Structures are given as structure tokens and as C-alpha cells.
Amino acid sequence: MTDENRRSLTLRDVSEASGVSEMTVSRVLRNRGDVSTATRERVLKAAKELGYVPNKIAGALASQRVNLVAVIIPSLSNMVFPEVMSGISAVLEDTGLQPVVGVTNYLPESEEKVLYEMLSWRPSGVIIAGLERSDASRAMLEASGIPVVEIMDVDGKPIDSMVGISHRRAGREMAKAILKAGFQNIGFLGTKMPLDHRARKRFEGFTEALAKSGVEIMDQEFYSGGSALAKGREMTETILKRSEELDFLYYSNDMIGAGGLLYLLEQGVKIPEQVGLAGFNKVELLEGLPRRLATMDACRREIGEKAAEIIAKRVAGEDPERIIELTPKISFGDTLKRR
Amino acid sequence: MTDENRRSLTLRDVSEASGVSEMTVSRVLRNRGDVSTATRERVLKAAKELGYVPNKIAGALASQRVNLVAVIIPSLSNMVFPEVMSGISAVLEDTGLQPVVGVTNYLPESEEKVLYEMLSWRPSGVIIAGLERSDASRAMLEASGIPVVEIMDVDGKPIDSMVGISHRRAGREMAKAILKAGFQNIGFLGTKMPLDHRARKRFEGFTEALAKSGVEIMDQEFYSGGSALAKGREMTETILKRSEELDFLYYSNDMIGAGGLLYLLEQGVKIPEQVGLAGFNKVELLEGLPRRLATMDACRREIGEKAAEIIAKRVAGEDPERIIELTPKISFGDTLKRR
DNA sequence: ATGAAAGCGCTAACAG
DNA sequence: CTGTTAGCGCTTTCAT
């Protein structure tokens, strides 16, 4: 407010204000080495009075150390990544490391750009969603020389480390559970999948397991964009009008599953007697629905925690396990029971 | 993978590989000044082959310029901030500025820490949610000398700039609309509010406008934590059991409103004949509900856009308007109609 | 327990 | 169009 163009305070200003060398000020502010209590207090007082905020840019350049962990995810709005983030934050909290988020919107070119941008700040580690990426992105990560944890998915080969679940297996397990419950006429509803590799893998695992039992998907329906809940309704209406014999609908995520559930209840369809349902992700939202939708826990928070642990340990010079596969559990809820 | 402890590439490496001075390499990589097409290509080739990623830490220190905008928000999971973020990103996209997100979990101490951490990277600007903050946070922001935009709320005095809506007014408008539609026995359901100033202001505006018409809130119910949808159900059941004469429920957010709506529909309550409902935020989710819940648009995306514009202009040396009040509009939906 | 000197990797400013 | 020089604000290292 006072004068717009003043430069910000430096160590030197604090040094002068406290009558102590810059070096000692630096030591006090970082709690390093021995400093007498008297000078320490003098310095702290001066720093506080001036409102000094250290310049991490200079600090990082001098020390060749940056306490940042780049976290690169496809989307914020997803309900899935906030939970991963909270796992990461919780673990990094007491390590001196700090997460910095970059969002790619599921676009490989965008991922490249975000990655380049973040790596140019020389973070201590990278946590990045998925295993599929462009050659350029892969090259950057390899060349960076820092720990890289690829998360969410373990169906593939990591650049360095990975923690996640097998989406193929998740799809297979769900298929088995559905068949075991006695459903035979199964429909699939999901996102258009070129961009969403994990949904694609679930779909592949799902159809594969059905095939093993001689069952084929009876019908399918895809969407992109828009309100997932509303799309779930629409798609459910569409697919059931087209294939009346369907007795089970497998949704690629809980939101569209919830939309389908609401629609079917309105139509007076008996669930699961007439039609069974399942989604994926076990989002909190489901707890408030009129029926508990069957779903599968994607271990989102735990993935964040484990990934952060790997980075923290590697930064600390340890050599933790680099591949961690978590096991999702099916929640049968009210919509996946023996007919 | 090859050798773990190699330092990362520098301008010097590219300079040597291309036989051009560091300075020229720097110019090529930043598209600055005139460089002959021949050298430019030689440099680009060398940089690409080596896999060089510039060190922004050094660049920022030398140029005293950081292309980062600190965005400080209370929560990611909220449905509200992802939309604000997308407005910010969209505008910053073509300015060379980059948003960096910090999350405070609605805790003032946490806000202080996050702010300190971010300011120590000397960002070009700060966008921060809310107008209420600790003296220390306020002092840091004032001392930083960079543009600061406080967002979401305009009921108060900004440190520098603000863009948002008046939550007090939003509460008043909703009260007027409800009275005008003929409801008289009104209940309020919301979060415990010590932390959520904007919800508190809506509540205050709401009760104030009711009072002007001689109406008092008949009953109220608060929650904290847990699945908002589920809480909305529970609270709705609780409040209606306690106060059977209620004919309208005003929820402090759409998620709990949606929970209430689902609950009432299950109970066979006629909406809005027996009970009218309204929420706040106009979240996308509502589009898939069995009835359109009345709500009020919080202009989230536009807030993000305007805030980013202010930062971008200020960084560019312009002097834009520093106070922007947006006007939320009521959506009457199916749950706020004349009885 | 404290200080002085050197330099992190880059860019601004000025030469040529 | 290209190169040289001098820092940016810190921390490392070595002295005292």
C-alpha cells in the first residue's frame, strides 16, 4: 500500500537490523548450527518486526535443494483426486516436503507442458497419475534423475515406481461377482475411453472375465462431458429402451451409476430383482442415496499415502519398495445381490 | 536409471554442445531478441538431444520475475473451488502466468503457513478465498507488495482487490423469494459456521430479511463432517420430526439440499406443496436429481476469471478495477414455487 | 559461536 | 546478431 515498487526484504536487511552477519541470520532462520540464545532472539525479533519472508528461490539455488513434490493429475473435479491429494498431504506434512499440483485435463500434450513447467522448478520428486504417457514426457521423467511415482494403476511398467490397483483385475472381479449373483444379461455404461485408460482397462478385464464364462456384454453405452449424474440417467434410459432384457448394468463410475439408480427408482424398477447395478470408486456421495450402489473401493487415499511415502523415503536416502499393488474390495450394497 | 547422482543439465552444457554462447542459448530458449535462424536451430537441436530442461529457479533469481500466481483455497473436495480454478486457469493460460494451488482446510493457522510458504517463492500475485484472515496473514499480504485478490465474498474490506458476490445479499434475496412464494414456516439447515464465514453471512442476510417481514426462523439444524448428502437426509428428518409445521427448508449448500430432497421424495412428501426447498451454489450435480432443487448461482467460474484478469492486468502494468461484485441469480427449479 | 568468500544457473545491461 | 560482465539472495565451506 505504501510504496508500490519496493523490493522485498533480504537477509541483509535483517542482518543490518539485528547487527548480526547474514550468515548467522540465515542459521537462525533455518534452525541450523549453534547460535547463542541471545543472538537467536535478536534475529527473530528483527525478522518479525520487518516482516521478513525468506526467498526460497535464492535458497533453493544456493542449496540445490527444493522441498517441492510435483503432483500431476488429470482433473480436480473428479471426486477421485481430492482424496488422493489428501493422502499425499497427510504424509508429506511431517517431512518438510510440499505438494504442488498440476492438472492435465486428460490431455497428453497438456501433460507434457505441465511436466516441463514443473520439472523446471527442480522438485524433489514427482507423483503422476497413470502409466500411459508420451515419449517426451517419459524422457523428461527419466532424465530428471528424481524419484517418480506413477499412481492409480499397476497394469504396466513404471518408469521408476508405481502404486495403485489393477484396473483389469478390478473389472474381472466385478464380472465374477455379477455372474455369481446370477445375472446374465449385462450392459456396460461408461465414458468414451480413448482418454481414460483406467476405465478402459476395467472394461477389458470385465469383458475378459465374462468371456471366460461364456458370457458376452449384451449392450453398451458411452458418454462424454456434461453432468455425470444426468448422463447416467439418460444413458440408462437409452440402453434399457434398446435392450429390454438387460438384468445388470455396470457403470464405469459411481456418479453415472447414481444417476442410473435414481432413474430406475423413479421408474419403479425393482432393484436388484429386475435390474442389478454396480459402479466404481466408492465415492462418499453414495452414502446419501436411497439405495447403496454396489461399487469397488479404488483405495484412493491409500494410494496417495503410499506414493508420498516412497518419495519421502527416497529423498531421505532410503530405498523403499518401488511397486505397490493395492487390493480393492467390492461393496455389494443393495444393488448386487443374488436375484 | 543410468547414474543416479548426476547433476541436471545447464545452459552451459547446451552452449558447449551447440558451440554458441550461453547467452545466445538463453535467448533462443526464451524466444527473446533476434537470433539467426541457423543458430536458433542448432541450439534447439542440441537442447532437445540433451533433454535440457531450463532451471527456473536460477532464471527467477536472475530476472526477479516469477510467473506463478498463488491460489489459496480452503478445500478441493468442495465442488466449488474446482470451478473457480478452471476460471483462473482459463484466463491465465494465455498470459504466461501459472496458478499454484495451496489448500488451507478452513484453518486460519494453516492459511498462515501456506501463505508464508507460497510467498517465499515470490509469486507474481495471490488469489485467496475469503476476506477474513489473521493479522499475520494480512500483514504478510500487505508486505508482499504484489497484487492480492480476495475472492468469493464482497461483504468486507479487501486488502487490495476483491471479486465475489455478497453472501449477505444472497441470503436476503433468497428470503424474499421464499416469502413471496408464500412460505412462512421456515427452517435453516447448514454447516456449523464458525469456520465458514460465507455461509454465516448468508444466514445473517437471510434472517435479517425475514425479520423485516416480521418472520422468524422456526427451527435450525447444523452439521459438520461426513457425507453431505447423507447429512442432508439426517438433518431433514431430524428437523421435520421436531418441527412438523415447517413448510420450507433453506440449506446452506446444494449437497445437503439434495440429500434433503431425496429423503423427502422417499417419504412421499409433496414438494413444494407440503415443503419447499432451496440450496446454494448451483452445482452441476443437481441436474441429475429427480426434481430441480431451487438454488442460487455463486458465479464461481466467473469469479475465477475476473480474479485472474485482475492479476494479469496488474502484472502487465495496467490498473484495473479492484472491486468487482457479481450478481447471483436464483434458480427456482421445482422446489420454490408459489404453494 | 560467528564471519568471509565463493558460487548455485541464469538473465539484464551493455558492448561489439 | 552475438558475446561479456556482473550480479540476483541465498547457502556451503572454510576460517576464526
XYZ file of C-alpha atoms in Angstrom, chain B:
339
model
C 18.175 -45.108 -14.315
C 21.726 -44.835 -15.634
C 23.592 -42.896 -12.983
C 21.594 -41.679 -10.039
C 23.585 -38.747 -8.876
C 24.284 -36.737 -11.970
C 23.539 -33.039 -11.683
C 20.999 -31.751 -14.118
C 21.917 -30.141 -17.376
C 22.742 -26.454 -17.525
C 22.709 -23.784 -20.135
C 26.444 -24.287 -20.292
C 26.020 -27.886 -21.441
C 23.777 -26.748 -24.239
C 26.172 -23.950 -25.028
C 29.059 -26.356 -25.400
C 27.058 -28.875 -27.369
C 25.944 -26.252 -29.846
C 29.067 -24.102 -29.922
C 27.108 -20.949 -29.071
C 27.417 -18.697 -26.034
C 25.228 -19.343 -23.022
C 23.587 -16.017 -23.545
C 22.508 -16.853 -27.042
C 21.233 -20.211 -25.915
C 19.234 -18.438 -23.256
C 17.805 -16.100 -25.858
C 16.770 -18.920 -28.125
C 15.124 -20.853 -25.334
C 13.141 -17.820 -24.247
C 12.390 -16.515 -27.746
C 13.983 -13.230 -26.849
C 15.806 -10.801 -29.071
C 16.988 -11.599 -32.543
C 18.793 -14.823 -33.213
C 19.590 -16.073 -36.689
C 17.532 -18.979 -37.835
C 20.670 -21.032 -38.271
C 21.918 -20.711 -34.686
C 18.419 -20.975 -33.337
C 18.020 -24.342 -34.930
C 21.410 -25.516 -33.857
C 20.615 -24.585 -30.271
C 17.163 -26.120 -30.304
C 18.574 -29.319 -31.676
C 21.281 -29.517 -29.041
C 18.841 -28.733 -26.245
C 16.408 -31.355 -27.396
C 19.058 -34.010 -27.847
C 20.451 -33.427 -24.406
C 16.961 -33.304 -22.915
C 17.645 -29.938 -21.352
C 15.004 -28.502 -19.044
C 15.714 -24.899 -18.005
C 16.233 -24.166 -14.349
C 13.534 -21.689 -13.432
C 14.987 -21.229 -10.003
C 18.082 -19.645 -11.414
C 16.068 -17.817 -14.030
C 13.713 -16.371 -11.484
C 16.520 -15.273 -9.238
C 18.321 -13.545 -12.054
C 15.315 -11.905 -13.622
C 13.448 -11.168 -10.394
C 10.385 -12.492 -12.125
C 8.305 -15.486 -11.226
C 5.420 -16.460 -13.462
C 3.492 -18.066 -10.642
C 0.186 -16.990 -9.137
C -0.540 -18.392 -5.690
C -4.132 -19.563 -5.356
C -5.130 -20.265 -1.790
C -8.403 -22.036 -1.151
C -9.959 -23.806 1.804
C -10.707 -27.126 0.163
C -10.513 -29.111 -3.035
C -13.332 -31.562 -2.441
C -15.884 -28.845 -2.212
C -17.331 -28.784 -5.768
C -16.952 -25.017 -5.546
C -13.247 -24.472 -5.952
C -12.575 -26.737 -8.910
C -14.822 -24.424 -10.880
C -13.080 -21.310 -9.608
C -9.780 -22.933 -10.538
C -10.928 -23.640 -14.027
C -11.867 -19.995 -14.481
C -8.461 -18.946 -13.234
C -6.589 -21.428 -15.406
C -8.529 -20.463 -18.486
C -7.608 -16.802 -18.137
C -4.009 -17.318 -17.073
C -3.498 -19.793 -19.913
C -2.518 -17.126 -22.381
C -0.644 -14.766 -20.092
C 2.434 -16.798 -19.292
C 1.295 -16.959 -15.680
C 0.735 -20.227 -13.893
C -1.554 -20.959 -10.966
C -0.151 -22.835 -7.988
C -2.680 -24.149 -5.527
C -2.451 -24.189 -1.763
C -5.141 -25.678 0.482
C -5.933 -24.463 3.994
C -8.739 -26.795 5.126
C -10.548 -23.752 6.518
C -7.923 -23.355 9.251
C -6.507 -19.875 9.828
C -3.189 -21.232 11.155
C -2.926 -23.431 8.131
C -3.646 -20.449 5.926
C -0.793 -18.582 7.545
C 1.604 -21.420 6.927
C 0.551 -21.980 3.347
C 0.718 -18.275 2.627
C 4.199 -17.953 4.103
C 5.363 -20.936 2.135
C 3.950 -19.619 -1.115
C 5.102 -16.050 -0.644
C 8.594 -17.314 -0.058
C 8.577 -18.349 -3.718
C 7.866 -14.745 -4.651
C 4.817 -15.282 -6.856
C 3.559 -12.526 -9.149
C 0.206 -12.397 -7.428
C -2.085 -14.016 -4.892
C -5.690 -15.093 -5.235
C -7.093 -16.079 -1.884
C -10.546 -17.145 -0.774
C -12.469 -15.062 1.699
C -11.967 -11.734 3.432
C -11.472 -12.968 6.989
C -7.929 -13.762 7.979
C -5.411 -13.500 10.814
C -3.404 -10.336 11.397
C -0.250 -12.213 10.480
C -1.690 -13.313 7.145
C -2.927 -9.835 6.431
C 0.474 -8.383 7.299
C 2.274 -10.809 5.001
C -0.033 -9.994 2.128
C 0.343 -6.274 2.626
C 4.104 -6.527 2.944
C 4.445 -8.691 -0.153
C 3.899 -5.760 -2.463
C 2.226 -7.957 -5.072
C -1.357 -7.860 -6.320
C -3.712 -9.687 -3.974
C -7.251 -10.607 -4.959
C -9.585 -11.852 -2.278
C -12.371 -13.878 -3.830
C -15.851 -15.306 -3.267
C -17.078 -12.617 -0.922
C -17.513 -8.848 -1.119
C -19.008 -8.247 2.318
C -15.971 -6.577 3.832
C -12.889 -4.539 3.095
C -10.266 -6.071 0.848
C -6.534 -5.811 1.444
C -6.069 -4.861 -2.173
C -8.748 -6.171 -4.554
C -11.770 -8.399 -4.291
C -14.184 -10.181 -6.575
C -17.166 -12.144 -5.449
C -20.779 -11.947 -4.501
C -22.442 -10.519 -1.432
C -23.442 -13.519 0.594
C -25.492 -11.341 2.882
C -27.419 -10.125 -0.097
C -27.725 -13.667 -1.433
C -29.324 -14.676 1.862
C -31.666 -11.706 1.752
C -32.739 -12.362 -1.819
C -33.490 -15.959 -1.072
C -35.525 -14.967 1.963
C -37.552 -12.531 -0.115
C -38.167 -15.105 -2.815
C -39.328 -17.652 -0.272
C -41.693 -15.233 1.418
C -43.008 -14.056 -1.892
C -43.839 -17.632 -2.818
C -45.986 -17.788 0.271
C -43.937 -19.863 2.688
C -43.976 -18.800 6.308
C -42.639 -21.590 8.486
C -39.043 -21.640 7.510
C -36.210 -23.832 8.722
C -32.492 -23.417 8.118
C -30.014 -26.269 7.715
C -26.298 -25.785 7.341
C -22.736 -26.291 8.402
C -21.547 -25.327 11.815
C -20.432 -21.869 10.887
C -17.543 -20.568 12.962
C -15.238 -21.574 10.127
C -17.444 -20.875 7.152
C -17.859 -17.116 7.043
C -19.709 -17.056 3.786
C -22.362 -19.487 4.983
C -22.637 -17.381 8.112
C -23.188 -14.224 6.110
C -25.859 -15.872 4.016
C -27.558 -16.939 7.196
C -27.366 -13.449 8.620
C -28.761 -11.877 5.474
C -31.457 -14.488 5.409
C -32.681 -13.954 8.943
C -32.397 -10.205 8.561
C -34.662 -10.130 5.524
C -37.146 -12.437 7.196
C -37.169 -10.198 10.236
C -38.019 -7.205 8.065
C -41.188 -9.032 7.134
C -41.811 -9.993 10.694
C -40.878 -13.610 10.155
C -38.539 -15.586 12.329
C -36.765 -18.807 11.529
C -38.844 -21.540 13.044
C -36.067 -24.062 13.563
C -32.495 -24.779 12.546
C -30.050 -27.648 12.370
C -26.290 -27.762 11.856
C -23.729 -30.416 10.979
C -20.055 -30.857 10.476
C -18.077 -33.513 8.659
C -19.308 -36.630 6.905
C -21.038 -37.163 3.603
C -23.008 -34.019 2.881
C -25.708 -35.913 1.045
C -26.225 -38.294 3.956
C -26.119 -35.433 6.447
C -28.757 -33.623 4.433
C -31.065 -36.579 4.846
C -30.458 -36.953 8.529
C -30.838 -33.300 9.320
C -34.000 -33.057 7.291
C -35.528 -35.983 9.113
C -34.474 -34.542 12.462
C -35.758 -31.053 11.884
C -39.085 -32.171 10.456
C -39.693 -34.582 13.294
C -39.016 -31.771 15.706
C -40.971 -29.075 13.908
C -43.777 -30.606 11.912
C -45.245 -27.312 10.826
C -42.207 -26.368 8.729
C -43.141 -25.594 5.155
C -39.764 -24.532 3.814
C -36.182 -25.659 4.283
C -33.264 -23.450 3.290
C -29.996 -25.376 3.066
C -26.601 -23.698 3.195
C -25.385 -25.780 0.265
C -26.776 -27.855 -2.567
C -25.324 -31.159 -1.408
C -27.234 -31.224 1.843
C -30.209 -29.807 -0.016
C -30.020 -32.708 -2.437
C -29.907 -35.122 0.487
C -32.985 -33.490 1.941
C -34.766 -33.607 -1.388
C -34.090 -37.315 -1.826
C -35.243 -38.011 1.689
C -38.490 -36.092 1.311
C -39.310 -37.715 -2.000
C -38.860 -41.113 -0.409
C -41.191 -40.095 2.380
C -43.780 -39.164 -0.188
C -43.743 -35.541 0.861
C -45.240 -33.279 -1.797
C -42.704 -30.735 -3.000
C -43.212 -27.839 -2.906
C -46.833 -28.153 -1.812
C -46.051 -29.526 1.616
C -42.444 -28.445 1.901
C -40.424 -26.147 -0.318
C -36.645 -26.373 -0.581
C -33.663 -24.301 -1.626
C -29.919 -24.743 -1.576
C -26.952 -22.691 -2.624
C -24.260 -22.949 -5.264
C -25.967 -24.345 -8.318
C -23.726 -27.362 -8.557
C -23.799 -29.477 -11.666
C -24.915 -32.453 -9.663
C -28.401 -31.004 -9.258
C -29.106 -31.554 -12.907
C -29.444 -35.264 -12.382
C -31.798 -35.131 -9.422
C -35.449 -36.219 -9.642
C -36.524 -32.618 -9.032
C -34.614 -29.463 -9.775
C -33.660 -28.027 -6.409
C -34.034 -24.252 -6.117
C -30.640 -22.683 -5.698
C -28.529 -19.656 -6.372
C -25.624 -19.431 -8.717
C -22.471 -18.411 -6.865
C -20.736 -17.271 -10.074
C -17.801 -19.497 -9.276
C -16.216 -19.686 -12.671
C -16.670 -16.002 -13.332
C -15.082 -15.169 -10.006
C -12.026 -17.165 -11.025
C -11.890 -15.450 -14.383
C -12.225 -11.929 -13.023
C -9.677 -12.531 -10.304
C -7.180 -13.889 -12.803
C -7.820 -10.923 -15.062
C -7.031 -8.512 -12.273
C -3.742 -10.270 -11.567
C -2.834 -10.495 -15.239
C -3.535 -6.825 -15.840
C -1.674 -5.689 -12.773
C 1.325 -7.781 -13.740
C 1.140 -6.160 -17.166
C 1.270 -2.738 -15.522
C -2.360 -1.823 -16.022
C -4.634 -0.615 -13.263
C -7.939 -2.489 -13.457
C -10.968 -2.044 -11.242
C -10.153 -3.509 -7.837
C -13.615 -4.293 -6.582
C -15.956 -6.473 -8.573
C -19.303 -7.544 -7.227
C -21.041 -10.228 -9.211
C -24.775 -10.795 -9.008
C -26.007 -14.292 -8.298
C -29.310 -15.316 -9.796
C -31.921 -17.510 -8.206
C -32.921 -20.696 -9.994
C -36.405 -21.521 -8.818
C -36.274 -25.078 -10.088
C -39.155 -27.256 -8.964
C -38.891 -26.691 -5.258
C -39.556 -22.985 -4.820
C -42.899 -22.172 -6.379
C -45.970 -20.490 -5.083
C -47.673 -23.004 -2.847
